[in-house]
Coordinates of C-alpha atoms in Angstrom, one line a residue:
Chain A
X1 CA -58.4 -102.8 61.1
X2 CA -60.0 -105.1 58.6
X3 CA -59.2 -102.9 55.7
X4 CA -55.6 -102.7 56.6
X5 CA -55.5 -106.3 57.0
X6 CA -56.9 -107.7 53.4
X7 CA -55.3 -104.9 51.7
X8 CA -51.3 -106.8 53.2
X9 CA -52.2 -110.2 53.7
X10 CA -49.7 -112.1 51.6
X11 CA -47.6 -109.1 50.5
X12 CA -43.6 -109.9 50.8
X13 CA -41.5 -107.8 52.0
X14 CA -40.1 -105.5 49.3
X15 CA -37.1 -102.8 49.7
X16 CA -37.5 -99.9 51.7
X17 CA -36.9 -97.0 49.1
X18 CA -38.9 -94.6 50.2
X19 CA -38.6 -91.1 49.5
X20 CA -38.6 -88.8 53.3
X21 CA -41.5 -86.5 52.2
X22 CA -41.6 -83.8 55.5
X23 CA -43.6 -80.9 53.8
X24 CA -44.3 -79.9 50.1
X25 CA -41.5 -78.9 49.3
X26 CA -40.1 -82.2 49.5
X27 CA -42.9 -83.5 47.8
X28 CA -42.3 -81.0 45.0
X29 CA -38.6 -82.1 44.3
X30 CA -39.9 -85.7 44.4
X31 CA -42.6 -85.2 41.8
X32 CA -40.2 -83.9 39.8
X33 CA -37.7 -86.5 39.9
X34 CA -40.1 -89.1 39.3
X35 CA -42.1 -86.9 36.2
X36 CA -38.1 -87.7 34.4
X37 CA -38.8 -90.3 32.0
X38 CA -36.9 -93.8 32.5
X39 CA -35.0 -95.5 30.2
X40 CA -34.7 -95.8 26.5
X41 CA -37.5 -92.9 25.6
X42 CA -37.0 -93.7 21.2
X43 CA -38.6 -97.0 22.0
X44 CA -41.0 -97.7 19.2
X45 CA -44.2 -97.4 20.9
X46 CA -42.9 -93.8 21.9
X47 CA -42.2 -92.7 18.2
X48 CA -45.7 -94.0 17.0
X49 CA -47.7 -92.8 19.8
X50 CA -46.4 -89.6 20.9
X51 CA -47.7 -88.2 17.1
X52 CA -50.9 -89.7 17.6
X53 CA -51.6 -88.7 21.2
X54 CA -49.8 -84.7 20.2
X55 CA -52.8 -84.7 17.3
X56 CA -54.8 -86.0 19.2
X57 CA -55.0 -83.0 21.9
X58 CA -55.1 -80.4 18.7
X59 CA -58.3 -81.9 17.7
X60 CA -59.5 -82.0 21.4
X61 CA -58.9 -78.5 22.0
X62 CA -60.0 -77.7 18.2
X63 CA -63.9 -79.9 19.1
X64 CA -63.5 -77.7 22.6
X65 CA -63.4 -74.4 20.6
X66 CA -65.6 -75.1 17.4
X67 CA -68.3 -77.5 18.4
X68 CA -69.4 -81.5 17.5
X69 CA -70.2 -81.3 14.3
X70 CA -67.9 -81.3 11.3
X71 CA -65.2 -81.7 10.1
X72 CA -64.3 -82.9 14.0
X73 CA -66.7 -85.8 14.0
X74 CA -69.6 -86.9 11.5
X75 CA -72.3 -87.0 14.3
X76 CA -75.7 -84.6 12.9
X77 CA -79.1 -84.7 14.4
X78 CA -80.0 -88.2 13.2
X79 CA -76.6 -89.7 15.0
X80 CA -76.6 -87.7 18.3
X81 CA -73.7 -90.4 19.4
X82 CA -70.9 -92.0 17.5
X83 CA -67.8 -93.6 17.9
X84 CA -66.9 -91.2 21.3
X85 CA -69.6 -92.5 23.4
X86 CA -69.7 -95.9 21.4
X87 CA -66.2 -97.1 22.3
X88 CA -64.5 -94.3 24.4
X89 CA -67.7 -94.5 27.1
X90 CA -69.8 -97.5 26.9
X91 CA -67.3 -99.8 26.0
X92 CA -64.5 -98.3 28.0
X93 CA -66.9 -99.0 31.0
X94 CA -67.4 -102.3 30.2
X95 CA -63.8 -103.2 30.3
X96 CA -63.3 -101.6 33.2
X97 CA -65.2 -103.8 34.8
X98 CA -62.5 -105.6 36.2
X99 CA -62.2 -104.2 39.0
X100 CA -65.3 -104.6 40.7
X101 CA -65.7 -108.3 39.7
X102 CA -61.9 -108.8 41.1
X103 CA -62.6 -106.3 44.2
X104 CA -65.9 -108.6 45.0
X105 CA -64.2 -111.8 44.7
X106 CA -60.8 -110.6 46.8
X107 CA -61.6 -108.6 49.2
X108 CA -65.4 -110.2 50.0
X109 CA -65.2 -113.6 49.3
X110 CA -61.4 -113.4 50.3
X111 CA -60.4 -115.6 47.3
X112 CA -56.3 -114.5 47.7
X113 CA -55.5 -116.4 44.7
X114 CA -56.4 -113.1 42.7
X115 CA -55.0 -110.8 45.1
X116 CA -51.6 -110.4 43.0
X117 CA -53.5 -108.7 39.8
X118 CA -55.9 -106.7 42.4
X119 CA -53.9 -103.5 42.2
X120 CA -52.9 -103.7 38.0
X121 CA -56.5 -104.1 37.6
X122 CA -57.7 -101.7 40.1
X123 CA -55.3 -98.8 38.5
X124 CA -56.7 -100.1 35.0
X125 CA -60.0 -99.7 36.1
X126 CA -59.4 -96.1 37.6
X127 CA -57.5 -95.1 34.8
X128 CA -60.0 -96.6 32.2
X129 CA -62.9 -94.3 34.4
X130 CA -60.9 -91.3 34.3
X131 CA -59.9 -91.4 30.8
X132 CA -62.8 -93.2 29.0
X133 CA -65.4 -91.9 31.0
X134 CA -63.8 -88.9 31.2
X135 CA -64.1 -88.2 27.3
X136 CA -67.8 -88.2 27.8
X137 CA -66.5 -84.1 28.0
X138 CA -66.0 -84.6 24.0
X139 CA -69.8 -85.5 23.6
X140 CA -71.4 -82.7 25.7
X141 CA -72.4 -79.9 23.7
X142 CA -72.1 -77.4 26.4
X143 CA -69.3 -79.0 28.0
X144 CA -68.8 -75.8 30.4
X145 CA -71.7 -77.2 31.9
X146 CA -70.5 -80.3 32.8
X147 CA -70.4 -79.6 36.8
X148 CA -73.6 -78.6 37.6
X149 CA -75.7 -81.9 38.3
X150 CA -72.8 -82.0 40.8
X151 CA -73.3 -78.4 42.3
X152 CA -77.2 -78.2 42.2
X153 CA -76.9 -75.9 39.1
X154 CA -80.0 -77.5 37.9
X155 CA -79.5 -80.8 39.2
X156 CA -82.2 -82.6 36.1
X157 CA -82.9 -85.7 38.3
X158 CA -85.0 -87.0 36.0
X159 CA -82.4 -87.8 33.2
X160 CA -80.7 -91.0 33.3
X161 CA -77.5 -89.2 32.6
X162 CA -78.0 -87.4 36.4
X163 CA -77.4 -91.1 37.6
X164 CA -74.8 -92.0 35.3
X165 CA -72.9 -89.1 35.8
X166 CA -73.2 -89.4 39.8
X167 CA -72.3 -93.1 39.1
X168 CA -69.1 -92.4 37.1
X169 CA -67.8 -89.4 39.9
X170 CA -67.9 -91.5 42.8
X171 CA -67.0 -95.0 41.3
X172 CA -63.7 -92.9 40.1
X173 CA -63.8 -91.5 44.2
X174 CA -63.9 -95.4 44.9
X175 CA -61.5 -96.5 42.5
X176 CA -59.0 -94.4 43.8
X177 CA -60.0 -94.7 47.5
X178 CA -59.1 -98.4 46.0
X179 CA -55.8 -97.5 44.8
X180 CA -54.7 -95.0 46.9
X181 CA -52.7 -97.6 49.8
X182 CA -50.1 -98.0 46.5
X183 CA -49.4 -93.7 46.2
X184 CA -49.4 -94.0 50.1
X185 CA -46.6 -96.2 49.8
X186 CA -45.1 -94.5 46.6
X187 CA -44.7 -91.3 48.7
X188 CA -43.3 -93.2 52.2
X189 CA -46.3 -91.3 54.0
X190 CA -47.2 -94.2 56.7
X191 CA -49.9 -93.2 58.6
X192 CA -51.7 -92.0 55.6
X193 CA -51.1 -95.7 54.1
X194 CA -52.7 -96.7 57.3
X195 CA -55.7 -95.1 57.1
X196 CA -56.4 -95.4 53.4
X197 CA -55.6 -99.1 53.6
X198 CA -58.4 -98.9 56.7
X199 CA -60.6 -97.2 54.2
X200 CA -59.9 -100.2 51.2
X201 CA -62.8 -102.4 52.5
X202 CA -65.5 -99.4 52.3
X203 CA -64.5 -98.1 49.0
X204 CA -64.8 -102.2 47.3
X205 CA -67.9 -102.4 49.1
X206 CA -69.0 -99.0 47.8
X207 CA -67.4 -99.3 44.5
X208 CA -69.3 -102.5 43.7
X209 CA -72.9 -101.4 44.5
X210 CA -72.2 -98.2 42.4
X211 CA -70.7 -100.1 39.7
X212 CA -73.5 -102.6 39.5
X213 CA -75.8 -99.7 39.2
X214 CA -73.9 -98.0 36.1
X215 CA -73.0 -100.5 34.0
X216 CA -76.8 -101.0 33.7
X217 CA -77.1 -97.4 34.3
X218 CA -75.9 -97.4 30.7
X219 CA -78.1 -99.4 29.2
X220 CA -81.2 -97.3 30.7
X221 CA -80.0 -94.7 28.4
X222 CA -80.2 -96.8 25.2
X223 CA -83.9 -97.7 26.9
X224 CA -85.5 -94.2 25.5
X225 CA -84.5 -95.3 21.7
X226 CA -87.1 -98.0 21.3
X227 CA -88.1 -96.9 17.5
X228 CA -84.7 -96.5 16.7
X229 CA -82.9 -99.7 17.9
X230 CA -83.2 -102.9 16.0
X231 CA -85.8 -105.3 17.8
X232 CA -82.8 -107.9 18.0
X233 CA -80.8 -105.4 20.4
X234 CA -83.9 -103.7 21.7
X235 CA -85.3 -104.9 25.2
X236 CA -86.0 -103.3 28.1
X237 CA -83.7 -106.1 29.9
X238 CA -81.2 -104.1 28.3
X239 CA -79.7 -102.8 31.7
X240 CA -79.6 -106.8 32.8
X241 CA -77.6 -107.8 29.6
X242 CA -74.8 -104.6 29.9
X243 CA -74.4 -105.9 33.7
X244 CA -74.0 -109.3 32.7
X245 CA -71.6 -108.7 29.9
X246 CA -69.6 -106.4 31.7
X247 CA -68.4 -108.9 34.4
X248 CA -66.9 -111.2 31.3
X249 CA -65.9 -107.6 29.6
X250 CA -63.9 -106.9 32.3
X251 CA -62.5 -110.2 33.3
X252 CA -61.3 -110.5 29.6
X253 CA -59.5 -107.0 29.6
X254 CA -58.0 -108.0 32.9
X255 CA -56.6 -111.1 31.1
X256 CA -55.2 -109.3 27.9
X257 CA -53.9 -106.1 29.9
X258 CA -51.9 -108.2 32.3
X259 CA -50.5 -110.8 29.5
X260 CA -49.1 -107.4 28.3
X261 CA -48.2 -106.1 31.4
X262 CA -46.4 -109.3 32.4
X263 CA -44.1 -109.1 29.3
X264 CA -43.3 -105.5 29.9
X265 CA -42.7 -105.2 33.5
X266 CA -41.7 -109.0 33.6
X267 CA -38.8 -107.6 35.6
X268 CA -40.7 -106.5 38.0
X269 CA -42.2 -109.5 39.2
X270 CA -40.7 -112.0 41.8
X271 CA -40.7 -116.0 40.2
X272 CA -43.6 -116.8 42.4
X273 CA -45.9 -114.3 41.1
X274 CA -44.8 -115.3 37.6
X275 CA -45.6 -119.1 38.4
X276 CA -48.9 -118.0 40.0
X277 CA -49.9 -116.4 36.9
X278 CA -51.0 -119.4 34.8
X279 CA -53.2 -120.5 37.4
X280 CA -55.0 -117.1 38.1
X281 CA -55.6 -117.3 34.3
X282 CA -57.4 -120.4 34.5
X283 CA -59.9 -119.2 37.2
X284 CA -60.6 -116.1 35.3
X285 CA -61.2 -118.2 32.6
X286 CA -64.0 -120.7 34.1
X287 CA -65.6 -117.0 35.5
X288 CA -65.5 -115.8 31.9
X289 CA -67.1 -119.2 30.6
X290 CA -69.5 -119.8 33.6
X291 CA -70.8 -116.1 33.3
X292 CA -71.4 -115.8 28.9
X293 CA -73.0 -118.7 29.5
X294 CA -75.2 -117.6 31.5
X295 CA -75.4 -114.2 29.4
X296 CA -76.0 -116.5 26.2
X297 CA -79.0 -118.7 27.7
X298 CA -80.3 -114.4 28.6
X299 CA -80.1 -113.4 24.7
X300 CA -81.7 -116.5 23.8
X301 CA -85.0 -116.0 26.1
X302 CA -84.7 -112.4 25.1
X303 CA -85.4 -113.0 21.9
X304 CA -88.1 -115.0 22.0
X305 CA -89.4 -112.5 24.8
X306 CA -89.3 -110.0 22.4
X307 CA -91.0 -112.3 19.4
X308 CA -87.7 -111.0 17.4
X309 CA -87.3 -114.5 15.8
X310 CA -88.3 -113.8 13.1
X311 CA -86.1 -111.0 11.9
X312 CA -83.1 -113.7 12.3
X313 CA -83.8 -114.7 8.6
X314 CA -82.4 -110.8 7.4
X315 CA -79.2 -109.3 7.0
X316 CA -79.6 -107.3 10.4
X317 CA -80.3 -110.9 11.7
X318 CA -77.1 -112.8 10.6
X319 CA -75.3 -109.9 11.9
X320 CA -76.9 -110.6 15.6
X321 CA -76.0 -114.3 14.9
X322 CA -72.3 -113.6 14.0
X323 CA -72.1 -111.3 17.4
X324 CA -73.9 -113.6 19.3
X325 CA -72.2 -116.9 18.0
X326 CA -68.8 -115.3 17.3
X327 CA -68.3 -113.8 19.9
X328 CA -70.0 -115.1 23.0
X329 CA -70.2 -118.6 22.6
X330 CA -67.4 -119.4 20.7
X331 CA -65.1 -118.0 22.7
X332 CA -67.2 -119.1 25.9
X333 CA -66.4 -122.7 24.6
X334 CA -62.5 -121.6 24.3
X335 CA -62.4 -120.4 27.8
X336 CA -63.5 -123.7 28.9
X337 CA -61.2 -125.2 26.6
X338 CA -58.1 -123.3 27.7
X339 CA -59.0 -123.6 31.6
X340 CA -59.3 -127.4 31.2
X341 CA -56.0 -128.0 29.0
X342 CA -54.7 -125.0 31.1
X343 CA -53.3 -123.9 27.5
X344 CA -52.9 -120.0 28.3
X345 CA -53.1 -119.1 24.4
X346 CA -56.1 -120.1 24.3
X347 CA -57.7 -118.1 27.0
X348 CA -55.9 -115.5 25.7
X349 CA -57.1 -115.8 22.4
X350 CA -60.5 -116.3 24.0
X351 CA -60.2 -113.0 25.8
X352 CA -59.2 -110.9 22.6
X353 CA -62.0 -112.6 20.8
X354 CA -64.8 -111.6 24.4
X355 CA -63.4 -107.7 23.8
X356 CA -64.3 -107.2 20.0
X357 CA -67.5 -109.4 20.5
X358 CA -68.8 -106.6 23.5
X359 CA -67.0 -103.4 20.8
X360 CA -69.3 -104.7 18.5
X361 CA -72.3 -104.9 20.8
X362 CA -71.7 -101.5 22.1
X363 CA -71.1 -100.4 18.8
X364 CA -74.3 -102.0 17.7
X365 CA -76.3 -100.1 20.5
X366 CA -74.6 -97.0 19.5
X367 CA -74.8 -96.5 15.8
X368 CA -75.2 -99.8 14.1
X369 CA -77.9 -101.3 14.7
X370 CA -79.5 -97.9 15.8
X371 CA -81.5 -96.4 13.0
X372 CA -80.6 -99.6 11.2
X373 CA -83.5 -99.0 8.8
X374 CA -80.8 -95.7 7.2
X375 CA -79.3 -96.5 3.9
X376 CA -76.3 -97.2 3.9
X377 CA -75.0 -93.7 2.2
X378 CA -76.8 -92.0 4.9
X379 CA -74.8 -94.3 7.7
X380 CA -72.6 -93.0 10.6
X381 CA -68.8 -93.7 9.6
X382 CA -66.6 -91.9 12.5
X383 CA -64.9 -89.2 10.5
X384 CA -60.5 -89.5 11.2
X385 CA -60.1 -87.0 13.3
X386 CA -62.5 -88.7 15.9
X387 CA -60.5 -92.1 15.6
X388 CA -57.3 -90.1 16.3
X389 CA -58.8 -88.4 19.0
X390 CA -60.1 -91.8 20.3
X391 CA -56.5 -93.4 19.8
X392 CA -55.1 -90.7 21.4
X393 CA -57.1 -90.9 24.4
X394 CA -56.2 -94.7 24.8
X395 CA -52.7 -94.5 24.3
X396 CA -52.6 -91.7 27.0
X397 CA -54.2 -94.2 29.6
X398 CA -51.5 -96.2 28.5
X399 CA -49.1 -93.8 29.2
X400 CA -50.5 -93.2 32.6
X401 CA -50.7 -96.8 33.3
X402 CA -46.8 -97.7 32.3
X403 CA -45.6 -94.4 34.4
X404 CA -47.6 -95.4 37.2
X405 CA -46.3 -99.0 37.2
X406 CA -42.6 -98.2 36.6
X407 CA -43.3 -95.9 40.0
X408 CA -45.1 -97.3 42.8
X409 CA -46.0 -100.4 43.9
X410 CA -48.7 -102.4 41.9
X411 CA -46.8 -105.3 40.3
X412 CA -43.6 -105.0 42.4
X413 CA -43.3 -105.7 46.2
X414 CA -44.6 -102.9 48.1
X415 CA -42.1 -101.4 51.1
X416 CA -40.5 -103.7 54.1
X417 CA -43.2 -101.1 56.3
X418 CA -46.0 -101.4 54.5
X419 CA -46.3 -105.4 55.4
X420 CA -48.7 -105.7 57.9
X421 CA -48.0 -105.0 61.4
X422 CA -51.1 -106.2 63.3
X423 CA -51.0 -109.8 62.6
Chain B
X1 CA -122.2 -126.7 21.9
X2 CA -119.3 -125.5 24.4
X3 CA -115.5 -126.2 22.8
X4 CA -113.7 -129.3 25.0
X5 CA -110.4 -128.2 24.0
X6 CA -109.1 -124.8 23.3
X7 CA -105.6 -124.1 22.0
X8 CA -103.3 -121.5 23.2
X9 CA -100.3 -120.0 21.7
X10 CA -97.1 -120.7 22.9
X11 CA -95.8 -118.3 22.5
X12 CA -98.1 -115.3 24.4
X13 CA -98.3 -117.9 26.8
X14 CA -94.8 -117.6 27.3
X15 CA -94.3 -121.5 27.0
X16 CA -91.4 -121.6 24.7
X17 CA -90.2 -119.0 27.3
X18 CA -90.7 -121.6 30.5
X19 CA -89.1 -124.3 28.3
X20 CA -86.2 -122.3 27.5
X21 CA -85.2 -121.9 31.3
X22 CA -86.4 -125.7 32.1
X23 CA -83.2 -126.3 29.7
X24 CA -81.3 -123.7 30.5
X25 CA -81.7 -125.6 34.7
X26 CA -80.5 -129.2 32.9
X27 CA -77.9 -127.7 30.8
X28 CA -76.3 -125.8 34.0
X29 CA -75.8 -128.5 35.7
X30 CA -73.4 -130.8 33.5
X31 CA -71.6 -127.5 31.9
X32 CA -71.1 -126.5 35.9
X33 CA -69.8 -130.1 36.2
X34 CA -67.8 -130.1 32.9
X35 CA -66.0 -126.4 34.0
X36 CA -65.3 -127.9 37.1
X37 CA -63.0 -130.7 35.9
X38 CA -59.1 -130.1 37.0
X39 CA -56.5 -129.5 34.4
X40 CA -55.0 -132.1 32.9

């Protein structure tokens, strides 16, 4: 099946450790032996995050209990959304953008050279959905009634957040769908791994429509502030510039999560991979440059568009300039830099540089350049419990991430029976 | 006596906009090219 097929081409043929899983009680006893933690647990990262993350749920269930407003966040009537759906949503699904860029260039314009990071960056992507877009619980003021445009409780069809919130529940279906030939293989349960791996194809092809509509789908809800945002963010080709900037969004987080990845499960990977690497680097790199170039040439006609020019000469202005400058074409002209000299540092660096430039434009949307015209006393400033609870919620995706990777197959070599059979 | 030559604004006629992309077209090209050159 063509699925099948693209989801094993070039796959060597790992170990056959696979557990026997007859019924669920087997399944049980496996879970549990895999839920032990491996290794050295007093590693540093464990002391500093297991605080945070432990706080981090206190203040969750303490928001959950009491409400949004303070002393659990400094959000009030005048800044409906802060640092929760700033970074945590908006942003969060901009990096995970990844995977439907890497999904579209693998699996449908069969590009293989990419298809050794497809399954890291389609976990991140999940994970990133599920966790990120999962905190958009936090920001619902009645978050009990968080299910009901999905049961027909009032379905509000008219709200933009009826589409986004469709979009996010089956992109994380999709993402998963993506995923899922990796647990099948985790588990030893062959003919489920056949059919899901059958079902792969679908999923990308589903995955990527939905994904182009939400990423923009985002954006349509930052359409509605028109008084409120500054004329240099505001246009309505604001869903247009959140799709653009999420393809290089997500290319760069795919770039910085696996130069981490690769020097903590380094021993995971076999020499060829690890040769490889440099190379798929470089591609993403000329994607990243070719595309924020692109997305540059879009902010310039924007802004003549939207006869903003003339609000560059103001403090709001040179802030536009040091996010548009700083941090999409200077790091644009790195990417091409580092693919040319393939110097991996500086892509790299390049990356980093892409992810605070589309924080800051997210953030910009959210709360700083939204009622811009505010004093500055009378400014947003997330209150600490809402970065802990923000930390928190990252460090558990990375939690999830680093269990799932030490597990099941996504950058080591999947089973001897999982390799193709049909070829 | 009826104007010969009447002057428009650029900018609502979206000129500076049309001029923009014309660059944007040339630019493409060589920074296509340019990306395109192998690693040394």
């Amino acid at each position: 099946m063509a699925g099948e097929k693209l989801e094993t081409v070039e796959i060597v043929k790992g170990k056959d450790e696979s557990p026997n899983i007859k019924n669920f009680g087997d399944f049980w006893n496996f879970l549990k032996k895999e839920l032990i933690p491996r290794g050295n647990i007093g590693t540093p990262f464990n002391v500093i995050s297991l605080p945070i993350m432990l706080l981090g749920y206190i203040f969750i269930v303490y928001r959950l209990a009491t409400g949004l407003g303070k002393p659990i966040t400094n959000l009030n009537q005048q800044y409906p959304w802060g640092l929760w759906i700033g970074f945590d949503v908006v942003t969060g699904v901009a990096f995970a953008g990844g995977a439907y860029v890497l999904c579209f260039v693998v699996y449908i314009l069969r590009v293989e050279k990419y298809h050794a990071i497809i399954r890291a960056t389609v976990l991140n992507g999940f994970l990133a959905y599920l966790f990120y877009a999962g905190a958009i619980v936090l920001d619902i003021g009645r978050w009990w009634n968080i299910y009901n445009p999905m049961i027909g409780n009032n379905f509000g069809v008219n709200a933009v957040m009826f589409l986004v919130a469709w979009h996010f529940f089956l992109y994380m279906l999709a993402a998963l769908v993506e995923f899922s030939p990796a647990i099948a293989e985790w588990l030893g349960m062959k003919r489920l791994r056949k059919i899901l791996g059958a079902m792969t194809l679908g999923a990308v092809v589903f995955g990527i429509c939905l994904s182009t509509l939400h990423q923009s789908g985002l954006a349509a809800l930052m359409i509605m502030a028109k008084s409120k945002i500054h004329p240099l963010w505001y246009t309505e080709f604001m869903p247009i510039l959140y799709f653009v900037s999420s393809i290089f969004a997500g290319l760069s987080m795919v770039v910085f999560e696996g130069s981490i990845s690769h020097k903590v499960f380094g021993s995971q990977l076999d020499e060829a991979h690890r040769k490889h690497y440099d190379d798929i680097l470089v591609g993403l790199a000329r994607i990243c440059a070719v595309t924020m170039f692109g997305y540059f040439f879009l902010k310039v006609i924007l802004l003549v568009h939207e006869h903003a020019v003339p609000y560059l000469n103001s403090a709001m202005g040179f802030w536009y300039l040091f996010e548009v400058i700083g941090f999409i074409l200077i790091p644009c002209l790195m990417f091409i830099s580092g693919a040319q000299q393939k110097n991996v540092s500086t892509i790299k660096f390049a990356a980093i540089l892409t992810m605070v430039g589309i924080i800051l434009n997210r953030l910009n949307y959210t709360f700083i350049a939204y009622n811009w015209y505010v004093p500055l006393s009378e400014k947003y400033w997330p209150a600490p419990m809402e970065l802990v609870v923000t930390a928190s919620i990252i460090l558990t995706e990375i939690w999830a991430f680093r269990w799932m990777v030490n597990r099941m197959p996504v950058l080591k070599e999947p089973p001897a029976w999982a390799v193709e059979k049909e070829h | 006596m009826e104007e010969l030559f009447t002057y428009y604004d650029i900018y609502a006629t979206k000129g500076v906009e049309y001029l923009i992309i014309i660059v944007f077209y040339i630019i493409i090209v060589a920074f296509w090219k340019f990306v395109n050159i192998k690693p040394y």
